[in-house]
GROMACS .gro file of C-alpha atoms in nm:
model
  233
    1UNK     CA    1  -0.282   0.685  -0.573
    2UNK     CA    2  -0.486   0.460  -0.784
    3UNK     CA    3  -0.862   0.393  -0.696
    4UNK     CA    4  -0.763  -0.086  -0.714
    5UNK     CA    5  -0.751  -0.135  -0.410
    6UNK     CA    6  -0.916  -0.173  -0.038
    7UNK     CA    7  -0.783  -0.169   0.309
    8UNK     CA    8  -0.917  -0.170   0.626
    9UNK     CA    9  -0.793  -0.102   1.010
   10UNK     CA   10  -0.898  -0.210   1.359
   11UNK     CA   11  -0.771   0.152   1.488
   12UNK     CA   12  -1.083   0.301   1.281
   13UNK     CA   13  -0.784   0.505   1.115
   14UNK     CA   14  -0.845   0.627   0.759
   15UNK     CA   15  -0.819   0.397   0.494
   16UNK     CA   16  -0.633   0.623   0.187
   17UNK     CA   17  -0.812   0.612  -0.210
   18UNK     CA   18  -0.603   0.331  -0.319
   19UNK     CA   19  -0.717   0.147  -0.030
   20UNK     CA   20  -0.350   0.193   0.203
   21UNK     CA   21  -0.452   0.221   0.556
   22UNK     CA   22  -0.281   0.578   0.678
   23UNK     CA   23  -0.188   0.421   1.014
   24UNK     CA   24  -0.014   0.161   0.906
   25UNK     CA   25   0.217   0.347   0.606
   26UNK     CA   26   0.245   0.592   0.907
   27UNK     CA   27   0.472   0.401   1.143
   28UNK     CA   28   0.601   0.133   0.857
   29UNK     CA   29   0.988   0.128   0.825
   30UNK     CA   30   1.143   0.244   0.552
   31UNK     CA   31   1.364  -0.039   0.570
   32UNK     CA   32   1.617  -0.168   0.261
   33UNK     CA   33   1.385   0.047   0.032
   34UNK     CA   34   1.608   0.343   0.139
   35UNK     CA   35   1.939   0.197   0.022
   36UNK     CA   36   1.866   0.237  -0.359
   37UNK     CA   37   1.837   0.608  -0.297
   38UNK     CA   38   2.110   0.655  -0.097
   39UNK     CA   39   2.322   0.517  -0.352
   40UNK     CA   40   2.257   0.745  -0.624
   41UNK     CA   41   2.190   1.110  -0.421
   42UNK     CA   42   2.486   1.273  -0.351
   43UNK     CA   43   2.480   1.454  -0.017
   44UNK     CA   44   2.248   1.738   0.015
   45UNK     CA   45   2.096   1.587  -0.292
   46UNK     CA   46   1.756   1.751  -0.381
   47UNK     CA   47   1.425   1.484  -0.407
   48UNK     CA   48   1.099   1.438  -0.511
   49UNK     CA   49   0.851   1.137  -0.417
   50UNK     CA   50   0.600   1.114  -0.620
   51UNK     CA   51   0.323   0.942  -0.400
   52UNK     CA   52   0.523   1.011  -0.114
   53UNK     CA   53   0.242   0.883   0.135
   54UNK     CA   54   0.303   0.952   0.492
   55UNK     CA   55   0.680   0.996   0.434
   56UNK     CA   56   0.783   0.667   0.504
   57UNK     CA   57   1.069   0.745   0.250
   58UNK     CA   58   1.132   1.130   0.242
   59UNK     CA   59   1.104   1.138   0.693
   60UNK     CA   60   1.460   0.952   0.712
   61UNK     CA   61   1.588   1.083   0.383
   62UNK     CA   62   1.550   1.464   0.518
   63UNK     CA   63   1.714   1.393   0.877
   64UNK     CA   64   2.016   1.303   0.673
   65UNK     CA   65   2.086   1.570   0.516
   66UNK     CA   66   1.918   1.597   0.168
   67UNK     CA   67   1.641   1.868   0.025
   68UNK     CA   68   1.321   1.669   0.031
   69UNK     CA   69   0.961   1.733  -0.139
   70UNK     CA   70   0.658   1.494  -0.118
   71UNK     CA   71   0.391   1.543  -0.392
   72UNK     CA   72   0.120   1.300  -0.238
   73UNK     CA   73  -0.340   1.299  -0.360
   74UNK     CA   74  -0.408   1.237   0.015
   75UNK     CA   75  -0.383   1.493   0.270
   76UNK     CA   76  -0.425   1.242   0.545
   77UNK     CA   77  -0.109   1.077   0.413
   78UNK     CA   78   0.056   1.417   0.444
   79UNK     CA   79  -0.091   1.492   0.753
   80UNK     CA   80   0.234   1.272   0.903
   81UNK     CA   81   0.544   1.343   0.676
   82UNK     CA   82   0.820   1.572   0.844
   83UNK     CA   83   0.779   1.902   0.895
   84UNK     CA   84   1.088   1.980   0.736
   85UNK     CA   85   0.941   1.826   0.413
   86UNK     CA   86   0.828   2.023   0.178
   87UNK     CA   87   0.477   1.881   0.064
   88UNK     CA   88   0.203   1.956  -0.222
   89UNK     CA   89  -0.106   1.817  -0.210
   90UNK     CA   90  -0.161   1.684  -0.557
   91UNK     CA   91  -0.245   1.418  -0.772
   92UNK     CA   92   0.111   1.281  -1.004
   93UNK     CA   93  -0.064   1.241  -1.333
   94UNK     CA   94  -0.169   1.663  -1.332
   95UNK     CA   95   0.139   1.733  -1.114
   96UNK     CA   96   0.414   2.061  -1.277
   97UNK     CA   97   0.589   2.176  -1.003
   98UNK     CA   98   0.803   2.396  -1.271
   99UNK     CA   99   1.130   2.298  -1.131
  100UNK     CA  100   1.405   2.010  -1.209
  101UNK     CA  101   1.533   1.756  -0.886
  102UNK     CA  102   1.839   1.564  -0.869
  103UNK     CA  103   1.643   1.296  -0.758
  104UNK     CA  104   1.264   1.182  -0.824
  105UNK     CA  105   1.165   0.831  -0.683
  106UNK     CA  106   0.859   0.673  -0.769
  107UNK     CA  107   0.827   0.403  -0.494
  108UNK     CA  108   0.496   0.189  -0.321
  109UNK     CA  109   0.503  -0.019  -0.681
  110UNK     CA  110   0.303   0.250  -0.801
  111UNK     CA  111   0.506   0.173  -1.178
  112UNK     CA  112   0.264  -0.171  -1.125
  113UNK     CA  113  -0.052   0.035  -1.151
  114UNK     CA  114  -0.322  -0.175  -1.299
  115UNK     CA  115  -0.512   0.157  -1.424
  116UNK     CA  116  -0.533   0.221  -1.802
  117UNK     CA  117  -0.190   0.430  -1.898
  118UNK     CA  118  -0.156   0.526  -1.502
  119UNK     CA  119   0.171   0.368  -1.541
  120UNK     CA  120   0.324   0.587  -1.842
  121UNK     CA  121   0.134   0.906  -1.673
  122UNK     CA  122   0.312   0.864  -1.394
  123UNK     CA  123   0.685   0.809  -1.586
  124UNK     CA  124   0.585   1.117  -1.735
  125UNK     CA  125   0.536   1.329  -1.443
  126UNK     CA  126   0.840   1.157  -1.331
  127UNK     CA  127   1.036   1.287  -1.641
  128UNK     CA  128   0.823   1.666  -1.614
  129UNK     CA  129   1.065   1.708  -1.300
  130UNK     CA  130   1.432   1.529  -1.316
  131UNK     CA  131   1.706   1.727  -1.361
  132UNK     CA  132   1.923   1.679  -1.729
  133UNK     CA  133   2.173   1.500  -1.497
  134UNK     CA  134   1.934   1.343  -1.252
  135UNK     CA  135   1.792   0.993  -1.236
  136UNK     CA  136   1.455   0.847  -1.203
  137UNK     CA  137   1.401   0.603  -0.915
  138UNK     CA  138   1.145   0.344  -0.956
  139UNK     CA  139   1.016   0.045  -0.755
  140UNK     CA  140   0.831  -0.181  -0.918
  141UNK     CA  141   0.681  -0.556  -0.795
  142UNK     CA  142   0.945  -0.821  -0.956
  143UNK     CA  143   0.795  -1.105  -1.157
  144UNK     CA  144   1.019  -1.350  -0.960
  145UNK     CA  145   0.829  -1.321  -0.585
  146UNK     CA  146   0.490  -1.272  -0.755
  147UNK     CA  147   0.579  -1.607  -0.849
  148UNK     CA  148   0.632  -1.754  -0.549
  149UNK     CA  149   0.365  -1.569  -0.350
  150UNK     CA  150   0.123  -1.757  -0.235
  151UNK     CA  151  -0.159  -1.784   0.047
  152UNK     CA  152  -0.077  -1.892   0.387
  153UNK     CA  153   0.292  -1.681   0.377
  154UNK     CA  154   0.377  -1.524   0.650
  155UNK     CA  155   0.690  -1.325   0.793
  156UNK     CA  156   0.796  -1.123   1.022
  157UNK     CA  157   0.984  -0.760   0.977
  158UNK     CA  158   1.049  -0.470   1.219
  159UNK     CA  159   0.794  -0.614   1.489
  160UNK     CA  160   0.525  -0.641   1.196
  161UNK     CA  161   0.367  -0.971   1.145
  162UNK     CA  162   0.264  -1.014   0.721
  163UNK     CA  163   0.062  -1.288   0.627
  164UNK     CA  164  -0.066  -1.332   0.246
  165UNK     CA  165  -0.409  -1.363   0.267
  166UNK     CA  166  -0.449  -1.437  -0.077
  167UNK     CA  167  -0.248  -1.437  -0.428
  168UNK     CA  168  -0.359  -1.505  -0.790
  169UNK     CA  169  -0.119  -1.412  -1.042
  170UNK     CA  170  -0.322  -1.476  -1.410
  171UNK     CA  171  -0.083  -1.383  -1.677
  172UNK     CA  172   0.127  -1.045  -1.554
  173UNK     CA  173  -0.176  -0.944  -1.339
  174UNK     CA  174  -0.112  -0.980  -0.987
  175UNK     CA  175  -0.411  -0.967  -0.710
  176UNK     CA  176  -0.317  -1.017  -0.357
  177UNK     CA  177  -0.445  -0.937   0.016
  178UNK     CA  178  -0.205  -0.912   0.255
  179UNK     CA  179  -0.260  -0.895   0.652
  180UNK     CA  180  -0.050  -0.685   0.887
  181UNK     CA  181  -0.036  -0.711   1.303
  182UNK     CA  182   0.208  -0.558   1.572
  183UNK     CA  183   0.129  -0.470   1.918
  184UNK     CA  184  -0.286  -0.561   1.852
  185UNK     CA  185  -0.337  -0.368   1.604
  186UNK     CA  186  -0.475  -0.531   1.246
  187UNK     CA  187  -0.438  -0.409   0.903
  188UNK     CA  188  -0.578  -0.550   0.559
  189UNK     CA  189  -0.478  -0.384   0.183
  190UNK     CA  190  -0.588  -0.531  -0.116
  191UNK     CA  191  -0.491  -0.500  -0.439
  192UNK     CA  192  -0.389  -0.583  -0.860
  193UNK     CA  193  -0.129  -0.494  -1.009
  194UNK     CA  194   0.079  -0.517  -1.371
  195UNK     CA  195   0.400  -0.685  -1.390
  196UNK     CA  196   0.684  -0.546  -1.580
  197UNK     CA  197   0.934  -0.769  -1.757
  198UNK     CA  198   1.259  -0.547  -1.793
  199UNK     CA  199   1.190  -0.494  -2.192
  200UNK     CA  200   0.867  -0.363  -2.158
  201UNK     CA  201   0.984  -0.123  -1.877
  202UNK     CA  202   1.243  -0.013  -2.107
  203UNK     CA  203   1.012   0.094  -2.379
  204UNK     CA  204   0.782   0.249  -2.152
  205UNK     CA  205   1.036   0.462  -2.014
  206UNK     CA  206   1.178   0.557  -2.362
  207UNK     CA  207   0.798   0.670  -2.473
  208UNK     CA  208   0.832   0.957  -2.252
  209UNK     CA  209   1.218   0.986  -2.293
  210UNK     CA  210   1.319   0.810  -2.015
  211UNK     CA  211   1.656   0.508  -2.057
  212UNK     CA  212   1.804   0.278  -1.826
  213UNK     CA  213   2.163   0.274  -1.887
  214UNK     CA  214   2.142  -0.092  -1.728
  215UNK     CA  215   1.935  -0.349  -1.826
  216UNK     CA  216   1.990  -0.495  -1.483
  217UNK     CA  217   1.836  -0.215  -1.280
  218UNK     CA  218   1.922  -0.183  -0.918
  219UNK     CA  219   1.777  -0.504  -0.725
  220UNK     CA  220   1.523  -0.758  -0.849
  221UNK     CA  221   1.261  -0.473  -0.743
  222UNK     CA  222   1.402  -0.119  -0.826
  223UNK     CA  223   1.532   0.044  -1.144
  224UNK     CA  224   1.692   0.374  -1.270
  225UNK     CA  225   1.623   0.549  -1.511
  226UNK     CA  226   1.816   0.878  -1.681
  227UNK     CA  227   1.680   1.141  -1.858
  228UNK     CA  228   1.714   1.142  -2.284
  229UNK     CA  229   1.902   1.416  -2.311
  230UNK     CA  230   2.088   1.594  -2.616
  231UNK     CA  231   2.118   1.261  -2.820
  232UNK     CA  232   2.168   1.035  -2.538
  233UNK     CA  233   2.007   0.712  -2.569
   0.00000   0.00000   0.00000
């Protein structure tokens, strides 16, 4: 979604503009990242990803039940969401879709964009399409494992090896490489990011009239946030 970052892939796969590599965010697990979602659709809920990728998300969300739409830039990306997924190729920062969802996540620490205002653009797109009684789903990179990241990590999830290739954290500016193997197959993304200390988050959100009604969020790496509606805060 944002052009800071590079990837790369032995497959010769395409490597997406903010440097993901397609084949890898193509068979990636959504993993615990679905949980957080889970817990605040109701069944049959409707949801839109903004920067949905290759539906890592929005593929299990929809065989469960709930009404999904993916607004993703690349049409590779698209290229491998569900069919039953409703997608629009589009970039979030110009994105109107001219209707309300119970649900819109903003996920893939996109919130962490290093790219002048990105971040508010995108809470504002996010705002643009929730529902008066819908919530705003963000994940964003916690200052806690940025931390603690360093080169020379490595771990293993869902049959994919990850080793941290490199990590400089200079302030609340993270840059990092990470490495990813299964089965042969090798995969590189770089990147930078912004860190967000829960204050600043908060007043971000509230520019574009956006609250959290906890200060605690959901997990050290996802928040919620609820529309400012008719004198709520």
């Amino acid at each position: 979604m944002t052009p800071d970052g590079s990837g790369s892939s032995t497959d010769s796969a395409p490597i997406a503009s903010d440097g993901s590599p397609i084949s890898l965010f193509a068979q990636f697990p959504a993993g615990r990242d679905l949980q957080p979602i889970l817990d605040y659709a109701a069944p049959e809920a409707s949801i839109l990803e903004l920067g949905c990728g290759a539906g890592r998300l929005l593929n299990p969300l929809v065989k469960l039940g709930f009404r999904a739409t993916g607004v993703d830039i690349d049409r590779n990306m698209l290229a491998h969401v569900d069919g039953d997924v409703r997608t629009i190729a589009c970039d979030i920062i110009h994105c109107d879709l001219g209707e309300r969802f119970d649900v819109v996540v903003l996920a893939s620490f996109l919130i962490n964009s290093s790219v002048e205002d990105e971040p508010r653009l995108f809470l504002q797109a996010c705002r643009r399409h929730v529902a008066d009684d819908g919530c705003v789903l963000i994940q964003t990179t916690s200052l806690a494992w940025a931390q603690q990241l360093a080169s020379g990590q490595e771990w293993s999830t869902n049959g994919y090896r990850t080793i941290v290739l490199s990590a400089a954290l200079l302030g609340k500016r993270l840059s990092a490489k990470f490495r990813y193997e299964k089965q042969g197959s090798v995969w590189t993304h770089s990147w930078n990011g912004i860190l967000w200390e829960a204050p600043d988050l908060c007043e971000l959100a509230a520019s574009v009239g956006l609250y959290a009604p906890s200060p605690e969020g959901l997990s050290e790496d996802w928040c919620c946030l609820l529309p400012t509606v008719d004198g709520s805060r």
